[in-house]
XYZ file of C-alpha atoms in Angstrom:
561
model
C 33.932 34.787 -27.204
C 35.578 36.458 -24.019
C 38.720 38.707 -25.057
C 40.415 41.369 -23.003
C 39.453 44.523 -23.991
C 35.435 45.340 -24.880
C 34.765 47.779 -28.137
C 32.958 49.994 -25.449
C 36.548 49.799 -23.352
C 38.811 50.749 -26.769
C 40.065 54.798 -26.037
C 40.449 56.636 -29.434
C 37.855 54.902 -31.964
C 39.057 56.924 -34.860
C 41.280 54.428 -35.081
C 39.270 52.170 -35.961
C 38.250 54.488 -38.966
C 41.298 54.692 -39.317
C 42.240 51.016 -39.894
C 39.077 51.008 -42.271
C 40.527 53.688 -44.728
C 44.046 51.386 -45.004
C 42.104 48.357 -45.553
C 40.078 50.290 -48.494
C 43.544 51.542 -49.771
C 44.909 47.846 -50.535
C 42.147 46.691 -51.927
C 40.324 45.310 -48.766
C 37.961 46.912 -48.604
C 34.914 44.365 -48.701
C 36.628 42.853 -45.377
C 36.336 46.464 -43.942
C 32.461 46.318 -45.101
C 31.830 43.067 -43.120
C 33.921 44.138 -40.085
C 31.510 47.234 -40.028
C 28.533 45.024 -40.245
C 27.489 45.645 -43.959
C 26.191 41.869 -44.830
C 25.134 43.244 -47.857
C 28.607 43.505 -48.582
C 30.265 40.768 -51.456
C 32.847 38.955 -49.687
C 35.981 37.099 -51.806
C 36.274 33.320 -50.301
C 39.307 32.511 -48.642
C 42.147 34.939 -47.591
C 42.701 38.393 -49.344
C 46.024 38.850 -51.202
C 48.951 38.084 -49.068
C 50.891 41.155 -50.561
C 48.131 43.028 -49.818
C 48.014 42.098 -46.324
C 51.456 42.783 -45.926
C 51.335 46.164 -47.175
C 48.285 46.901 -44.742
C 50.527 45.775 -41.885
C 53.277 47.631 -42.820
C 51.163 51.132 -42.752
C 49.278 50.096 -39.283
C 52.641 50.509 -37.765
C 55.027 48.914 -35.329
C 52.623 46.702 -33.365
C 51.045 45.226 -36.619
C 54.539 44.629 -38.363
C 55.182 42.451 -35.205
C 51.865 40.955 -35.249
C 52.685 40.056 -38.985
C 55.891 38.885 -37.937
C 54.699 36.493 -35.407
C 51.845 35.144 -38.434
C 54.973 34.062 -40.173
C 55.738 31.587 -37.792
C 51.994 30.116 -37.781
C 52.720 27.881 -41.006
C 49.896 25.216 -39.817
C 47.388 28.125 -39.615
C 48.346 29.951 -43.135
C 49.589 28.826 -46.753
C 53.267 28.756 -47.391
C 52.756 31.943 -49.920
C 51.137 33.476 -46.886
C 54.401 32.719 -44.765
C 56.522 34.096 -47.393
C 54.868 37.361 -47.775
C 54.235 37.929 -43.672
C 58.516 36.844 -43.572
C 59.553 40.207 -45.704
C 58.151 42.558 -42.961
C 60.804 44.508 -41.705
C 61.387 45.751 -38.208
C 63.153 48.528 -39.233
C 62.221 52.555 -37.443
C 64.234 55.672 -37.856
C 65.533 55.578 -34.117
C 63.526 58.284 -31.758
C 65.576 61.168 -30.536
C 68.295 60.924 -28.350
C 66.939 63.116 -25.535
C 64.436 60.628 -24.771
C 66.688 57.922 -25.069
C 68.749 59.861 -21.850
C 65.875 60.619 -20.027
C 64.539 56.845 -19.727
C 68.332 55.872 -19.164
C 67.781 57.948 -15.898
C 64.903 56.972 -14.830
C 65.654 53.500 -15.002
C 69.270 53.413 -13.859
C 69.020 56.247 -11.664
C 71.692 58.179 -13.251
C 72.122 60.417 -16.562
C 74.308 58.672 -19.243
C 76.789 61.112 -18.821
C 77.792 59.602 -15.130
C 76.870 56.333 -16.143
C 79.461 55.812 -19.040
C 82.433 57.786 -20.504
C 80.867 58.614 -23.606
C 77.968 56.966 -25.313
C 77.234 57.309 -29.313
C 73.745 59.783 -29.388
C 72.926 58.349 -32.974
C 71.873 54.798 -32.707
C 73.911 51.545 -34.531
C 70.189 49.841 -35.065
C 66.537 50.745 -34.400
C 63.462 48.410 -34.560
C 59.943 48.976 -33.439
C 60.710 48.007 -29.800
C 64.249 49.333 -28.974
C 67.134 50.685 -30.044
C 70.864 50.413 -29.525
C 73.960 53.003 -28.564
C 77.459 52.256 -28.046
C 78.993 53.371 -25.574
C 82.004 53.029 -23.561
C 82.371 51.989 -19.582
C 84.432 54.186 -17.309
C 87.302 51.625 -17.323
C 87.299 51.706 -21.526
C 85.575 48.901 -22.235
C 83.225 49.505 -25.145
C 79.719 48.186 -24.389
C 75.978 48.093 -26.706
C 73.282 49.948 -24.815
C 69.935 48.507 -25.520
C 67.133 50.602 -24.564
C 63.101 50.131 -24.875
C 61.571 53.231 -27.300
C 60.198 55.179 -25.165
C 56.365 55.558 -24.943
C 56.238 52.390 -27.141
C 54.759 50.171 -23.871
C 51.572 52.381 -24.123
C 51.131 52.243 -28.237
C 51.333 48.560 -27.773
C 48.815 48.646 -25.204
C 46.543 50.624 -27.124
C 47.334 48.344 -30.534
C 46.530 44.957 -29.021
C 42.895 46.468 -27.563
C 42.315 47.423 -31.740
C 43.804 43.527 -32.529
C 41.276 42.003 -29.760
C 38.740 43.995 -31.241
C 39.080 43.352 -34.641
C 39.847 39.375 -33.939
C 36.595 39.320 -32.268
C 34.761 40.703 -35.220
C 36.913 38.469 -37.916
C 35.510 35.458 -35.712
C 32.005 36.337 -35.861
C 31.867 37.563 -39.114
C 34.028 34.977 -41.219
C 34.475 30.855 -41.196
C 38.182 31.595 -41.548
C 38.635 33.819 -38.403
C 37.312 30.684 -36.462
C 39.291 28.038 -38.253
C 42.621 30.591 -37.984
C 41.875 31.275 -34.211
C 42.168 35.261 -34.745
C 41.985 36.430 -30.738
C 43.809 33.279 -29.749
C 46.651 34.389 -32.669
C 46.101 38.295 -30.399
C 46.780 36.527 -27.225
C 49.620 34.867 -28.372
C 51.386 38.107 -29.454
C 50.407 39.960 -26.757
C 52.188 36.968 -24.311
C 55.841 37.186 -26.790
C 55.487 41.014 -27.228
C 55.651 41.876 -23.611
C 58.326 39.511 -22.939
C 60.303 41.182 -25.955
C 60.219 44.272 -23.613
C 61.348 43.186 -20.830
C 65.158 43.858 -20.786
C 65.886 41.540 -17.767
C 64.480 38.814 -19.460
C 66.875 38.925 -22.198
C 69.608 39.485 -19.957
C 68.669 35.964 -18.168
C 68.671 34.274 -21.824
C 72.525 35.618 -22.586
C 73.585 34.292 -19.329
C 71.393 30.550 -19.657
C 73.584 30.522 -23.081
C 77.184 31.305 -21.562
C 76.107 28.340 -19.067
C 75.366 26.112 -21.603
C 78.917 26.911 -24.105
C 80.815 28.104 -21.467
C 83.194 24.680 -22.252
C 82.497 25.730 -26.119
C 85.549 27.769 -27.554
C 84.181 28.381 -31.212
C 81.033 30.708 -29.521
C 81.400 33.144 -28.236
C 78.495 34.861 -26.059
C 78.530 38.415 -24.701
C 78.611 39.340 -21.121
C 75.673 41.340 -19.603
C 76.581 44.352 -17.386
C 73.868 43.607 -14.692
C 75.191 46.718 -12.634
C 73.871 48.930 -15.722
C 70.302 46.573 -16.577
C 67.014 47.093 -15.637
C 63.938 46.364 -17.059
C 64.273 49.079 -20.069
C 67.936 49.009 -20.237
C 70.219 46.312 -21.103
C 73.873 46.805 -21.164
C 76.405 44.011 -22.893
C 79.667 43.657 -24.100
C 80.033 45.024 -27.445
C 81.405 42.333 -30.129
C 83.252 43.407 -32.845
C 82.533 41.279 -35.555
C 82.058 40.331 -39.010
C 77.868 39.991 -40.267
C 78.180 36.351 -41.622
C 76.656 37.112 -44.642
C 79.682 38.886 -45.291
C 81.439 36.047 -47.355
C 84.193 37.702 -49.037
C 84.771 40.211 -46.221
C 85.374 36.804 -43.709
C 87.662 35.498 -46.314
C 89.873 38.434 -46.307
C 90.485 38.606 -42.676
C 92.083 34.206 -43.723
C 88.691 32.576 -41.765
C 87.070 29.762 -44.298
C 83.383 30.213 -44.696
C 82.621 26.820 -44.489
C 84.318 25.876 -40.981
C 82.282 29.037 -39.600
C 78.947 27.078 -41.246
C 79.628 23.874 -39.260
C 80.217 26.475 -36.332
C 76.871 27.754 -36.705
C 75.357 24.391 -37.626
C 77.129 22.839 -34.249
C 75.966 25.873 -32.094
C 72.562 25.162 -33.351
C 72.473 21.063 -32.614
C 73.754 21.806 -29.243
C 71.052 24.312 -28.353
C 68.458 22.069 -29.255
C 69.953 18.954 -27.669
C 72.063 20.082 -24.483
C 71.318 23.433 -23.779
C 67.186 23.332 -23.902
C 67.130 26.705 -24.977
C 67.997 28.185 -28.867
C 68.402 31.407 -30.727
C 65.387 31.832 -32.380
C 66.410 34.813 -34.626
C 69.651 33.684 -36.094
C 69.540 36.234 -38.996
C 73.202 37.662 -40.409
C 73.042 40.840 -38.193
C 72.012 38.715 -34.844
C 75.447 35.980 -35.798
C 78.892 37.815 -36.214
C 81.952 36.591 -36.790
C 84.707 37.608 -34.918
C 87.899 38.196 -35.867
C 89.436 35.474 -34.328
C 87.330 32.799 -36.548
C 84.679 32.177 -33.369
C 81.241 32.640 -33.776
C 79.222 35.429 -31.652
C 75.246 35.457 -31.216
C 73.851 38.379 -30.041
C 70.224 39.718 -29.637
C 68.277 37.397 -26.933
C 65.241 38.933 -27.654
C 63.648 36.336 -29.270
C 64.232 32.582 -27.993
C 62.828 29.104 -27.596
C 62.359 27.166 -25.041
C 62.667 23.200 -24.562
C 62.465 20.977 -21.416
C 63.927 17.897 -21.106
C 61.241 15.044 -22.706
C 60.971 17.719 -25.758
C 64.727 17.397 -26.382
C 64.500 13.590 -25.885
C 61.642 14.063 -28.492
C 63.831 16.460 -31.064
C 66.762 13.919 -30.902
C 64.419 10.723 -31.632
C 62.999 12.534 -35.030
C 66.462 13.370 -35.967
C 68.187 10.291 -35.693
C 65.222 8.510 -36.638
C 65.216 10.627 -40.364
C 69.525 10.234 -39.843
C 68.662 6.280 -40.077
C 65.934 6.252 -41.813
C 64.058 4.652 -39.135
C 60.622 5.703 -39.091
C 59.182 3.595 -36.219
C 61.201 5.938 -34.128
C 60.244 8.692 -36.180
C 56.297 7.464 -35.297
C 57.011 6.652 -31.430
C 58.642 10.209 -31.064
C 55.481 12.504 -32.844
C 53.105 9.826 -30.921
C 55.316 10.808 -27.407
C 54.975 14.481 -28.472
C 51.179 14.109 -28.873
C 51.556 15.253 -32.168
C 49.968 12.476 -33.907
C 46.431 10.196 -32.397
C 45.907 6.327 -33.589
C 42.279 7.065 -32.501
C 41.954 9.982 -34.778
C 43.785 9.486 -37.543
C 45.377 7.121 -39.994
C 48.982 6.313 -38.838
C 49.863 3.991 -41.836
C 48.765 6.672 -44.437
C 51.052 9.668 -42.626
C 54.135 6.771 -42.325
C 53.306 6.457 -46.180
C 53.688 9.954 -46.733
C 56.179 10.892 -44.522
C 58.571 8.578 -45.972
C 57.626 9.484 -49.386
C 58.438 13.100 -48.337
C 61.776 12.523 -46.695
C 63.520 10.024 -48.537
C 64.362 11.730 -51.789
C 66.700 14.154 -49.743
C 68.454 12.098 -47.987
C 72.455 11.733 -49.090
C 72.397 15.637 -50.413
C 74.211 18.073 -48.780
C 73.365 21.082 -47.072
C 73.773 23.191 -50.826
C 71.411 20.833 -52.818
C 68.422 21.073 -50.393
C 66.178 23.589 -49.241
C 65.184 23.287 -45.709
C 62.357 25.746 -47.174
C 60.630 23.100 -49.118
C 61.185 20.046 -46.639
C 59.156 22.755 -44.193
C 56.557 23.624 -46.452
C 55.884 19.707 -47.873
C 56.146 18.897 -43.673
C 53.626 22.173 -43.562
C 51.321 20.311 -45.892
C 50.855 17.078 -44.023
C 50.588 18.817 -41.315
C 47.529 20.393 -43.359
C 46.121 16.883 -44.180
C 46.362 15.171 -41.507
C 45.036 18.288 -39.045
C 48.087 18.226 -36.810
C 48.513 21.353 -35.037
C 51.838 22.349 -34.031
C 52.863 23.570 -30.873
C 54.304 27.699 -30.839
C 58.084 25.980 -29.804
C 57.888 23.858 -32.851
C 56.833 25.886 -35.149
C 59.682 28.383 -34.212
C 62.125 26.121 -34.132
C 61.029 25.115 -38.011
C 61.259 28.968 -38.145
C 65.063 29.004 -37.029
C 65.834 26.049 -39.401
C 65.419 27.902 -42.153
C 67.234 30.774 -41.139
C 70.046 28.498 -39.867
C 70.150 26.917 -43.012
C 70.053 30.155 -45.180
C 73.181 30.858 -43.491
C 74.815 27.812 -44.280
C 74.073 28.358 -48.077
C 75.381 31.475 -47.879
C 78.383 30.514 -46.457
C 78.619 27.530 -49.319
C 78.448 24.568 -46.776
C 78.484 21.070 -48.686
C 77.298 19.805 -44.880
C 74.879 17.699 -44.202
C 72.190 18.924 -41.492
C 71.552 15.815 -40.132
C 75.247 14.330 -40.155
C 75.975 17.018 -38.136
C 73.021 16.296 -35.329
C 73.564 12.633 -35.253
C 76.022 13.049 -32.962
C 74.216 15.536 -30.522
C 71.124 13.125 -30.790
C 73.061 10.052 -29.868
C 74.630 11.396 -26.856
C 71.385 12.946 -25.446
C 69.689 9.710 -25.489
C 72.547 8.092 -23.913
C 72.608 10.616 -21.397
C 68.909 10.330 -21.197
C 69.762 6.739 -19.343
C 72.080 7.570 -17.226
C 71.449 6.903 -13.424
C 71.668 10.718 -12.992
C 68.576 11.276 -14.975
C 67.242 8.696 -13.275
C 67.887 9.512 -9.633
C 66.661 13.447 -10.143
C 63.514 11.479 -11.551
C 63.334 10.048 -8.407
C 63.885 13.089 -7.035
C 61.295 14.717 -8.315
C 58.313 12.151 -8.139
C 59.236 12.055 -4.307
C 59.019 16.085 -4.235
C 55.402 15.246 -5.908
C 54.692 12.329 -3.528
C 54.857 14.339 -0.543
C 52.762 17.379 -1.652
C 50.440 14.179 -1.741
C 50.762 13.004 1.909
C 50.845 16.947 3.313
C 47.786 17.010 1.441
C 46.429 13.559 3.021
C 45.225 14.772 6.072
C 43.053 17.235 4.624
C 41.513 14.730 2.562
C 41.027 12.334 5.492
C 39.085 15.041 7.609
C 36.836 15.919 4.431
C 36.129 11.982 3.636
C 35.333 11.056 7.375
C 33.091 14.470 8.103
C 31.226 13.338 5.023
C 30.970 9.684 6.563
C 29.884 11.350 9.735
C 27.271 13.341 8.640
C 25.963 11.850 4.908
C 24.779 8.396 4.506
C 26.997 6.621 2.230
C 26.057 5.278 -0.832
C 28.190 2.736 -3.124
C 26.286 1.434 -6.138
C 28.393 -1.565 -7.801
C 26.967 -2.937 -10.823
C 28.587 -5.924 -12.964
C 27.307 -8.297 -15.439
C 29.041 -11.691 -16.793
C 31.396 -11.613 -13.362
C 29.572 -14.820 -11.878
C 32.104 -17.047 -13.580
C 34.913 -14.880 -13.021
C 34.008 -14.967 -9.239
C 33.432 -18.111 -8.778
C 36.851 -19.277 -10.481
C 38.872 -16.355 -8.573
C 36.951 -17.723 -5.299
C 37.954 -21.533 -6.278
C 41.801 -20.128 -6.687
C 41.786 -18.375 -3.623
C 40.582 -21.565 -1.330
C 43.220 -23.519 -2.991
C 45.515 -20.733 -2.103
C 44.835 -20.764 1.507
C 44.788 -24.358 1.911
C 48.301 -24.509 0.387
C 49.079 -21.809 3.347
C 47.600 -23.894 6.408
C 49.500 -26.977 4.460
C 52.690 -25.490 4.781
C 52.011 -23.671 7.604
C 50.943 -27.561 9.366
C 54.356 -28.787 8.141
C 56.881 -26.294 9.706
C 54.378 -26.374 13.014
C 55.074 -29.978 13.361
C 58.397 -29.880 12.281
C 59.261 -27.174 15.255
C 57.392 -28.872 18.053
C 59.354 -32.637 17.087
C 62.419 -30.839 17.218
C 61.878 -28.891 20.589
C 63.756 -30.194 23.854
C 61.056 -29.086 25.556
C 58.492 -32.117 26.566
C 54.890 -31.642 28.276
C 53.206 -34.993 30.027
C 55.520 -37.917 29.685
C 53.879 -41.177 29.597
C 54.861 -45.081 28.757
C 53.511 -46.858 25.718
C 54.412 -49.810 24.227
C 53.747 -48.824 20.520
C 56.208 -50.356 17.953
C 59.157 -50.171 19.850
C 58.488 -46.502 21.382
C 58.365 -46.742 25.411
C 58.145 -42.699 25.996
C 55.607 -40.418 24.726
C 54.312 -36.994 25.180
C 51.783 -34.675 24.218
C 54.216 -32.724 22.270
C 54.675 -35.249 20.470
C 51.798 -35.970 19.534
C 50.823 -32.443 18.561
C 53.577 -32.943 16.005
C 52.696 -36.513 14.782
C 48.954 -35.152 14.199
C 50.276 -32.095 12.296
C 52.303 -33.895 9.991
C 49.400 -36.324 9.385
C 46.849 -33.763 8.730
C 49.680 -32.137 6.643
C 50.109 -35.195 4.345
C 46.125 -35.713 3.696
C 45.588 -31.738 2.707
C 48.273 -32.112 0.532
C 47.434 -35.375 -1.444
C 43.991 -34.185 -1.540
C 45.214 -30.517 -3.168
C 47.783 -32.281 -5.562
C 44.562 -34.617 -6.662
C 42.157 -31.928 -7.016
C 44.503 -29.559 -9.251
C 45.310 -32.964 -10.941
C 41.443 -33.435 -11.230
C 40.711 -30.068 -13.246
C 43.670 -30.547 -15.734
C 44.757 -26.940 -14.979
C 48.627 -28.495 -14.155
């Protein structure tokens, strides 16, 4: 299977020694005897312990905590106890020195700190694996949050995801449940979010997508970015000062009521998913603050989802569908996401059970449910029925959770999907609106003409081929005799109809022209001039009238009227 990074192209194989030794530690150590090669080896069916494997991430270091991290997300590839064990790694680092922390300031903004900002804090408010922050304040007072990539960490990665390719390859080869888990494809997937996580203008671009999209919304409040002060290591933002909403009797001193700033949080989170196309995928008490004031602040963009326009029409079918209990539209939306196949699987069965699942929740508020469970009983049909999930999904699931963790906290009595009705409704209102339709329009004509500019390259190739090839067409039918014969019999009385009607009008405009060619005198029933035009337009109306009795007979004839 092609990966990256060779064994023969890894730098520093002590490491993988290394890796062995903590895999022997927790108990693993028969998985570190097949990795090596040693079939002789007995091998445990299935997956290890999952608090096994989370202690093993945890002393791999940084990378692998994120690596685990990420696995939580995955719950079609791993069991919900799985999930829950990979969920309680912690990104938490001491923070690196300070003097590093100035020199990469420098070299990415040009200047020292000390010219950059009036003062700036030199121990940090938070440190994770991949950055940490400062506070500082600007030269006009303001007090801003320096984020700043760990320096050096760019390389470790590096050097971490050529051990994961490495090892993924081997878990493929060497077990059934590295192939059915995808183990370099679950590599490649970290390496593509990792490498985004460290890219500081990225983030910057999500906070200012999200003061676009609730720039009309008073209860959220989103931070500015100081792009004079950003680069691709260093992010500068407006520090919030804030409340971490966990913090229930703290935001009921300050007079706020816990349970308006839970609607807050669960309105924030309907409107990301159904207006804004993009949502906070890491809503966790120290990422949401609330501020003084009662309005709600998100902060940290480093992790985020992403949804175009027919996903969000998608989203807002499945939740009014499960709001009304309609689950045709519940169907017709996982069928429009390609979620589900009528050629592959049993749709009746999955209705069956998907109704079965969701029905006993419905009425309950927000404090008698457990958006846990309804994901892991969703997780297990998903299991049964072999459906796999794209990453956006599965993240958003991810962010339900922790959205709805919140709200217990806060002791909501809402209900989640009361409160997204409304957001679904209007989307799929708006998704009608001539608007929608004309940038449609727009962009199928955009598409259309990449077509024609493309045309006369086609044309060339098709007629040099014609020039120079002998063409062959090979047409081959069987049972089309009828068929053509029929089509050919409807097509003759087509055409006669035409000359009919076209006989009719002919003689009708030459008997009503002033215009006469070769008078002559008759005697004919009272007529004493005559022309030819005339009787052009006699004989047209006469051979008119006979191919018209003679088609209204033969249709007559063959009972098709």
């Amino acid at each position: 299977m092609p990966f990256p990074f060779s064994s023969s192209r890894i730098s520093g194989i002590r490491h993988f020694g290394l890796i062995s030794r903590v895999l022997i530690k927790h108990g693993m150590g028969e998985v570190a005897d097949r990795l090596r090669g040693k079939t002789g080896s007995k091998i445990k069916t299935g997956l290890p312990d999952p608090v096994r494997i989370r202690r093993t991430l945890e002393e791999l270091g940084p990378s692998f905590i994120k690596l685990g991290q990420l696995m939580s997300t995955r719950a079609d590839l791993f069991p919900p106890e799985y999930i829950d064990e990979f969920s309680k790694l912690q990104d938490q680092v001491p923070p690196v020195p300070f003097d590093g922390i100035r020199r990469l300031i420098e070299t990415e903004l040009g200047q020292p700190p000390d010219q950059l900002f009036k003062s700036i804090d030199e121990t940090a408010m938070a440190a994770a694996s991949v950055a940490q922050v400062h506070t500082a304040r600007l030269k006009t007072g303001e007090k801003v949050a320096v984020k700043v990539i760990r320096p050096g960490i760019e390389k470790r990665i590096r050097k971490d995801i050529q051990l994961m390719y490495y090892f993924a390859a081997r878990f493929e080869r060497r077990f059934d449940l590295g192939r059915i888990v995808g183990a370099v494809n679950l590599v490649k997937e970290f390496e593509r979010t990792i490498f985004r996580e460290l890219d500081m203008l990225i983030e910057a671009g999500n906070i200012e997508r999200f003061t676009r999209s609730f720039k009309d919304i008073d209860e959220i409040y989103i931070p500015k970015v100081h792009w004079d002060l950003t680069a691709k290591s260093v992010l500068v933002m407006e520090h919030i000062e804030g409340i971490k909403m966990d913090r229930v009797d703290e935001i009921r001193r300050h007079g706020i009521d816990p349970q308006e700033v839970a609607m807050i949080g669960l309105r924030s989170f309907s409107r990301q998913l159904m207006a804004a196309g993009i949502f906070h995928a890491d809503p966790h008490p120290g990422n949401t603050l609330v501020m003084h004031d009662g309005r709600v602040s998100l902060v940290d963009f480093g992790i985020v989802g992403y949804l175009d326009e027919e996903t969000m029409m998608q989203i807002a079918h499945l939740f009014l569908g499960f709001a009304e209990h309609d689950y045709d539209m519940v169907m017709e939306a996982f069928e429009a996401a390609g979620l589900v196949d009528p050629r592959t699987m049993d749709l009746n069965s999955f209705r069956m059970d998907l109704k079965d699942m969701a029905e006993p929740f419905y009425g309950r508020s927000l404090k008698t449910i457990s958006v846990k469970d309804v994901y892991y009983q969703t997780m297990r049909l998903v299991y049964k029925y072999r459906i796999r999930l794209p990453r956006n999904l599965l993240l958003l699931f991810k962010t339900f959770i922790q959205t709805e963790a919140l709200g217990k906290i806060l002791g909501s009595e809402a209900s989640l999907l009361e409160v997204t009705r409304p957001y679904a409704k209007r989307l799929l209102q708006q998704g009608y609106e001539a608007h929608k339709v004309f940038k449609n329009v727009g962009r199928d004509t955009k598409l259309f003409g990449g077509y024609l500019r493309q045309m006369p390259h086609l044309a060339h190739g098709l007629f040099k081929r014609l020039a120079t090839e002998t063409p062959k067409f090979e047409i081959a039918h069987t049972g089309l005799e009828e068929t053509s014969r029929k089509l050919e019999k409807g097509i003759n009385r087509l055409t006669l109809g035409l000359v009919t009607a076209a006989s009719l009008i002919a003689a009708s405009l030459i008997l009503n022209s002033t215009s006469k060619v070769l008078l002559f005198e008759v005697d004919f029933f009272g007529v004493q001039t005559l022309s030819v035009t005339d009787l052009l337009g006699f004989t047209g109306y006469i051979i008119a009238t006979f191919l018209g009795l003679w088609l209204v007979f033969s249709i007559v004839r063959s009972g098709k009227l």
